[in-house]
Amino acid sequence: MVLSHAASDSDVSVHSTFASRYVRTSLPRFRMPENSIPKEAAYQIINDELMLDGNPRLNLASFVTTWMEPECDKLIMASINKNYVDMDEYPVTTELQNRCVNMIAHLFNAPLGETETAVGVGTVGSSEAIMLAGLAFKRKWQNKRKAEGKPFDKPNIVTGANVQVCWEKFARYFEVELKEVKLREGYYVMDPEQAVEMVDENTICVAAILGSTLNGEFEDVKLLNDLLVLKKKETGLDIPIHVDAASGGFIAPFLYPELEWDFRLPQVKSINVSGHKYGLVYAGIGWVVWRNKEDLPDELIFHINYLGADQPTFTLNFSKGSSQVIAQYYQLIRLGHEGYRNVMENCRENMIVLREGLEKTGRFSIVSKDEGIPLVAFSLKDNSSHTEFEISEMLRRYGWIVPAYTMPANAEHITVLRVVIREDFSRTLAERLVMDIEKVMHELDELPSRVIHKISLGEVKSEDNGDNMVVTVKKSDIEKPIEINVKKSDKPIFC
Amino acid sequence: MVLSHAASDTDVSHSTFASPYVRTSLPRFKMPGNSIPNEAAYQIMHDELMLDGNSRLNLASFLTTWMEPECDKLIMASINKNYVEKHAYPITTELQNRCVNMIANLFNAPLGETETAVGVGTVGSSEAIMLAGLAFKRKWQNKRKAEGKPFNKPNIVTGANVHEVCWEKFARYFEVELKKVKLSEGYYVMDPEKAVEMVDENTICVAAILGSTLNGEFEDVKLLNDLLIVYTLIKTTNLWDTPIHVDAASGGFIAPFLYPELEWDFRLPLVKSINVSGHKYGLVYEGIGWVVWRTKEDLPEELIFHVNYLGVDQPTFTLNFSKVFHQSLFIDIHLSINVGSSQVIAQYYQLIRLGHEGYRNVMENCRENMIVLREGLKKTEKFNIISKDEGVPLVAFSLKDSSSHTEFEISHMLRRYGWIVPAYTMPPNAQHITVLRVVVREDFSRTLAERLVIDIEKVMRELDELPSRVVHKISLGEEKSEANGDKLRVTVKKSDMEMPREIINDWKKLVPDRKKTNGMC
């Protein structure tokens, strides 16, 4: 069957794309078109529309890696058609995954003997990693309760209200109750003492975050560990810890090697880290490691036997591209400890440059700490006439994407702007950002306090009024929990 | 802090193969202390990866192994975009919505002119199936709670030929019982009548496959639909219309183009959700699947995470569920959060680049080449063809006479020619049947088909000259749960075996290296 319409017009091969009729017709949106179009036209049309997307490298909202070396890009393209679950067909890629798991487990001081292999797996991201870790805890707890003849239908997990939406998804999809320790003004992470008070016999684990997405802070996992050990002595309840080190897992070992947060603490049974954040790989790769095999109930593992050796697999997803695994391994061996340390130190330095630049303006309070993820979270000292949301919108015009959001309960009256310092955010960019923020502040000072201020999301809660106002305001930078109607589903998604 | 060791050696400027980096053993279990140059890292990894199989000769896989260079360009350009960040990448998000709508319309979702489809892009059919299963489970639970009945024992009815691992995972992780309809010799898909018999008040849905991975066959979804309607009328008092989920991972992009008259999708009233893999016959590299629901009623609200993100100036954007919500909302029901944009863009590229016409051409080509291969095998007179003509373009075949040699041996020997052709035994109750299976993808041309036939004939001749080896006795087709013959097993490369998962539990007590599951989700 030949191409009917197009070929007879003879414009396919002769006309350049912008001379052809393909750029005159409206692109289909809801239904597949009947006919084919030339590949150059398809490429050009899509490429052009995508120009209107934000520039990933100026997207300062995201922790996810936006730059890799060209050599790595080459390796990625070369493996883009490999499905790495096919262990027989791609044994080397599979081996690379295992090596990454072992390297990361060692990085986290997993108590492995010389010849012992680590227990862990590559995932699509921290969401999947958290779900797998959560599943393991749930199953382990259920088995224990069954053996004791006690009810096992009401598992719960204790976390801070600063957790990412990944945990809420886990809780909702896997039917576990989420018990959140509320924050308070000035204290934006989970308070270990309050957490331990909330623990009961139905608690499957306590989840601590190493690198809160709100302000970059590391939770005090050691204190949590010590309090849980004390609780065990007093009540017999042995509650394990999961550390969500999505961001912090590739920072702490290099910048703060003395900080005890990982498997050095006995209650820590599993850790997840995102390869695609400070693991310095593009989106699509996360890792979860367990302390040892006892922490991963066997019945969750699908054993695949591969060339005579037992290859356990425990993932939610089946077919996955190999590219990110290969890219992760590239980074681990290319950079080594030294390279990662250099990158993290650079990030930290640039974070300090930005922070000091903002402090010098005299207009902002810095909410983030120095120790933690290299990011700067800041809010206006005086937000009576203008809000952080307005600053966020106006920065867009300069090309920067800097999100503004309000804190979760019980600090909802605090709004912050947040800039994440990634590997590719150089000092030059940091200085330019400060200049642009100063420009924005000047502009705002000259504007009257607008009506918009009243309806900016910081003010209005659960009301449907002001729809017409809502329509005119460009809310492109607004990320905010929606208290309306839907329960709790509304955290900024920064997993 | 400068690079210590390497720089002082001034060997950085040596060509990679002249440098010390190719002399040292690559770290395997611990991160190295020092950095190495990017060229060295690239070369070393690239070289080791040469030992991976050639993806395009991997005839075991349904997954796309080739795309046009223009699409590769788009993919690389968007590889650093995290498509969930809708505020930053509104266009990419819009492209996802367009794909969902196009696919929903392809499946005849009952949408009004202005109604937007309910569905999402996922990382693959595994995630898609989990989301669909979750929706059924939650809907069923809500219904049972409202009726005051127990809701702690949900089950799902499927054939034993299912996408094994995907559904097993769903069942195991989300605590749903999997009730499997056993196969029988000659009948390798789920029998709708038997399925309906197994349905009870705890059944959250019946899952049918459009394109069994074993032999490519399409299950008779229409018959299943009609029987379930009758079942509801005569058998139950509670009028629970047991819904159907169609796992169209492979078939979803084949049936509409090759068999448009076949009723399997939303044209059947009991079909409430469908998943399809973009990375199989959607003709995109791996990492993309789609799930669509019939209507918004089929996706319980509480599973959806509503996130308000965005820029209002784009009227075609949103999935508005009702006027209660703000203008710009996106449904977020993913298991994963940060995912690359590349595959979504690639899927959209294919949909508009090829259109109905292009996909039809590709599928017809696959079918033609499948027939060439099948005819070639028939001509050798050594094989029975297990696969049907109608279905996924693949050829599943077994030896007419397997007394002296087995399909596993053929599979091994084909490896030496570069081909990866898997052999596996059928699930219960047809475990005595072993098949070889060749999947015909877009990039499997007629030339390759003819060459494969030639190489299979060569292999048959070589085998005829060999005595019937002891290996034969312990090939999986013959033995079931026995652990003898270990030493022989070790020498046999079992890399091409794919076996259904029922045996997993028995396995762990056996010598484990015998069975591998076909992980072709």
PDB file of C-alpha atoms in Angstrom, chain A residues 289-404:
ATOM      1  CA  VAL A 289      19.413  -0.954  49.387  1.00  0.00           C
ATOM      2  CA  TRP A 290      18.595  -3.114  52.351  1.00  0.00           C
ATOM      3  CA  ARG A 291      20.852  -3.720  55.287  1.00  0.00           C
ATOM      4  CA  ASN A 292      20.964  -7.443  54.665  1.00  0.00           C
ATOM      5  CA  LYS A 293      18.805 -10.135  53.213  1.00  0.00           C
ATOM      6  CA  GLU A 294      16.777 -10.639  56.368  1.00  0.00           C
ATOM      7  CA  ASP A 295      15.281  -7.224  55.821  1.00  0.00           C
ATOM      8  CA  LEU A 296      13.762  -8.196  52.509  1.00  0.00           C
ATOM      9  CA  PRO A 297      11.114 -10.924  52.898  1.00  0.00           C
ATOM     10  CA  ASP A 298      11.720 -13.676  50.438  1.00  0.00           C
ATOM     11  CA  GLU A 299       8.171 -13.934  49.243  1.00  0.00           C
ATOM     12  CA  LEU A 300       8.437 -10.502  47.634  1.00  0.00           C
ATOM     13  CA  ILE A 301      11.354 -11.557  45.511  1.00  0.00           C
ATOM     14  CA  PHE A 302      10.914 -13.095  42.122  1.00  0.00           C
ATOM     15  CA  HIS A 303      13.845 -15.369  41.540  1.00  0.00           C
ATOM     16  CA  ILE A 304      15.060 -15.416  38.034  1.00  0.00           C
ATOM     17  CA  ASN A 305      17.809 -17.794  37.275  1.00  0.00           C
ATOM     18  CA  TYR A 306      20.362 -16.444  34.938  1.00  0.00           C
ATOM     19  CA  LEU A 307      23.162 -18.544  33.545  1.00  0.00           C
ATOM     20  CA  GLY A 308      23.370 -20.707  36.621  1.00  0.00           C
ATOM     21  CA  ALA A 309      23.306 -17.961  39.212  1.00  0.00           C
ATOM     22  CA  ASP A 310      20.304 -16.889  41.190  1.00  0.00           C
ATOM     23  CA  GLN A 311      19.301 -13.397  40.192  1.00  0.00           C
ATOM     24  CA  PRO A 312      16.694 -12.083  42.574  1.00  0.00           C
ATOM     25  CA  THR A 313      14.478  -9.322  41.287  1.00  0.00           C
ATOM     26  CA  PHE A 314      12.198  -7.140  43.256  1.00  0.00           C
ATOM     27  CA  THR A 315      10.907  -4.256  41.265  1.00  0.00           C
ATOM     28  CA  LEU A 316       7.558  -2.812  40.388  1.00  0.00           C
ATOM     29  CA  ASN A 317       8.475  -2.208  36.799  1.00  0.00           C
ATOM     30  CA  PHE A 318       9.563  -4.734  34.349  1.00  0.00           C
ATOM     31  CA  SER A 319      10.816  -3.369  31.097  1.00  0.00           C
ATOM     32  CA  LYS A 320      13.199  -0.515  31.603  1.00  0.00           C
ATOM     33  CA  GLY A 321      15.758   1.157  29.494  1.00  0.00           C
ATOM     34  CA  SER A 322      19.389   0.365  30.270  1.00  0.00           C
ATOM     35  CA  SER A 323      20.573   3.847  29.586  1.00  0.00           C
ATOM     36  CA  GLN A 324      20.289   5.261  33.051  1.00  0.00           C
ATOM     37  CA  VAL A 325      21.929   2.284  34.712  1.00  0.00           C
ATOM     38  CA  ILE A 326      24.840   2.618  32.340  1.00  0.00           C
ATOM     39  CA  ALA A 327      24.968   6.344  32.966  1.00  0.00           C
ATOM     40  CA  GLN A 328      25.012   5.797  36.722  1.00  0.00           C
ATOM     41  CA  TYR A 329      27.881   3.373  36.473  1.00  0.00           C
ATOM     42  CA  TYR A 330      29.716   5.799  34.218  1.00  0.00           C
ATOM     43  CA  GLN A 331      29.439   8.506  36.849  1.00  0.00           C
ATOM     44  CA  LEU A 332      30.510   6.256  39.681  1.00  0.00           C
ATOM     45  CA  ILE A 333      33.686   5.159  37.967  1.00  0.00           C
ATOM     46  CA  ARG A 334      34.386   8.332  36.067  1.00  0.00           C
ATOM     47  CA  LEU A 335      34.155  10.577  39.114  1.00  0.00           C
ATOM     48  CA  GLY A 336      34.915   8.262  41.978  1.00  0.00           C
ATOM     49  CA  HIS A 337      34.846   9.574  45.528  1.00  0.00           C
ATOM     50  CA  GLU A 338      37.098  12.439  44.557  1.00  0.00           C
ATOM     51  CA  GLY A 339      34.959  13.657  41.718  1.00  0.00           C
ATOM     52  CA  TYR A 340      31.689  13.501  43.605  1.00  0.00           C
ATOM     53  CA  ARG A 341      33.300  15.342  46.479  1.00  0.00           C
ATOM     54  CA  ASN A 342      34.500  18.069  44.121  1.00  0.00           C
ATOM     55  CA  VAL A 343      31.078  18.456  42.579  1.00  0.00           C
ATOM     56  CA  MET A 344      29.313  18.639  45.955  1.00  0.00           C
ATOM     57  CA  GLU A 345      31.821  21.126  47.280  1.00  0.00           C
ATOM     58  CA  ASN A 346      31.296  23.292  44.213  1.00  0.00           C
ATOM     59  CA  CYS A 347      27.553  23.148  44.744  1.00  0.00           C
ATOM     60  CA  ARG A 348      27.988  24.137  48.349  1.00  0.00           C
ATOM     61  CA  GLU A 349      30.230  27.064  47.468  1.00  0.00           C
ATOM     62  CA  ASN A 350      27.800  28.352  44.873  1.00  0.00           C
ATOM     63  CA  MET A 351      24.970  27.931  47.331  1.00  0.00           C
ATOM     64  CA  ILE A 352      26.824  30.157  49.773  1.00  0.00           C
ATOM     65  CA  VAL A 353      27.430  32.763  47.061  1.00  0.00           C
ATOM     66  CA  LEU A 354      23.705  32.857  46.344  1.00  0.00           C
ATOM     67  CA  ARG A 355      22.740  32.943  49.973  1.00  0.00           C
ATOM     68  CA  GLU A 356      25.081  35.796  50.767  1.00  0.00           C
ATOM     69  CA  GLY A 357      23.926  37.703  47.720  1.00  0.00           C
ATOM     70  CA  LEU A 358      20.353  37.423  48.934  1.00  0.00           C
ATOM     71  CA  GLU A 359      21.250  38.341  52.482  1.00  0.00           C
ATOM     72  CA  LYS A 360      22.994  41.455  51.234  1.00  0.00           C
ATOM     73  CA  THR A 361      19.779  42.770  49.728  1.00  0.00           C
ATOM     74  CA  GLY A 362      18.414  43.002  53.248  1.00  0.00           C
ATOM     75  CA  ARG A 363      14.965  41.921  52.052  1.00  0.00           C
ATOM     76  CA  PHE A 364      14.997  38.192  52.735  1.00  0.00           C
ATOM     77  CA  SER A 365      15.103  35.743  55.605  1.00  0.00           C
ATOM     78  CA  ILE A 366      16.989  32.571  54.801  1.00  0.00           C
ATOM     79  CA  VAL A 367      14.989  29.521  55.808  1.00  0.00           C
ATOM     80  CA  SER A 368      17.422  26.859  54.667  1.00  0.00           C
ATOM     81  CA  LYS A 369      20.436  25.741  56.617  1.00  0.00           C
ATOM     82  CA  ASP A 370      24.003  25.548  55.434  1.00  0.00           C
ATOM     83  CA  GLU A 371      24.318  21.923  56.271  1.00  0.00           C
ATOM     84  CA  GLY A 372      22.143  19.805  54.068  1.00  0.00           C
ATOM     85  CA  ILE A 373      21.283  19.876  50.423  1.00  0.00           C
ATOM     86  CA  PRO A 374      22.834  22.755  48.536  1.00  0.00           C
ATOM     87  CA  LEU A 375      19.754  24.877  48.076  1.00  0.00           C
ATOM     88  CA  VAL A 376      18.595  28.246  49.247  1.00  0.00           C
ATOM     89  CA  ALA A 377      15.093  28.627  50.608  1.00  0.00           C
ATOM     90  CA  PHE A 378      14.199  32.197  51.437  1.00  0.00           C
ATOM     91  CA  SER A 379      11.176  34.330  52.204  1.00  0.00           C
ATOM     92  CA  LEU A 380      10.413  38.012  52.309  1.00  0.00           C
ATOM     93  CA  LYS A 381      11.049  39.798  55.547  1.00  0.00           C
ATOM     94  CA  ASP A 382       8.086  41.977  54.755  1.00  0.00           C
ATOM     95  CA  ASN A 383       5.323  40.462  52.676  1.00  0.00           C
ATOM     96  CA  SER A 384       2.613  42.946  53.428  1.00  0.00           C
ATOM     97  CA  SER A 385       2.640  44.525  49.994  1.00  0.00           C
ATOM     98  CA  HIS A 386       3.969  41.781  47.806  1.00  0.00           C
ATOM     99  CA  THR A 387       4.335  38.067  48.043  1.00  0.00           C
ATOM    100  CA  GLU A 388       6.871  35.432  47.144  1.00  0.00           C
ATOM    101  CA  PHE A 389       4.499  34.210  44.427  1.00  0.00           C
ATOM    102  CA  GLU A 390       4.819  37.517  42.639  1.00  0.00           C
ATOM    103  CA  ILE A 391       8.584  37.333  42.756  1.00  0.00           C
ATOM    104  CA  SER A 392       8.405  33.855  41.337  1.00  0.00           C
ATOM    105  CA  GLU A 393       6.214  34.986  38.440  1.00  0.00           C
ATOM    106  CA  MET A 394       8.359  37.937  37.603  1.00  0.00           C
ATOM    107  CA  LEU A 395      11.536  35.886  37.589  1.00  0.00           C
ATOM    108  CA  ARG A 396       9.957  33.793  34.857  1.00  0.00           C
ATOM    109  CA  ARG A 397      10.208  36.717  32.545  1.00  0.00           C
ATOM    110  CA  TYR A 398      13.936  36.638  32.897  1.00  0.00           C
ATOM    111  CA  GLY A 399      13.938  32.944  32.068  1.00  0.00           C
ATOM    112  CA  TRP A 400      14.377  31.595  35.596  1.00  0.00           C
ATOM    113  CA  ILE A 401      12.000  29.073  37.064  1.00  0.00           C
ATOM    114  CA  VAL A 402      12.046  29.569  40.818  1.00  0.00           C
ATOM    115  CA  PRO A 403       9.103  28.036  42.651  1.00  0.00           C
ATOM    116  CA  ALA A 404       7.275  29.509  45.611  1.00  0.00           C
TER     117      ALA A 404
END
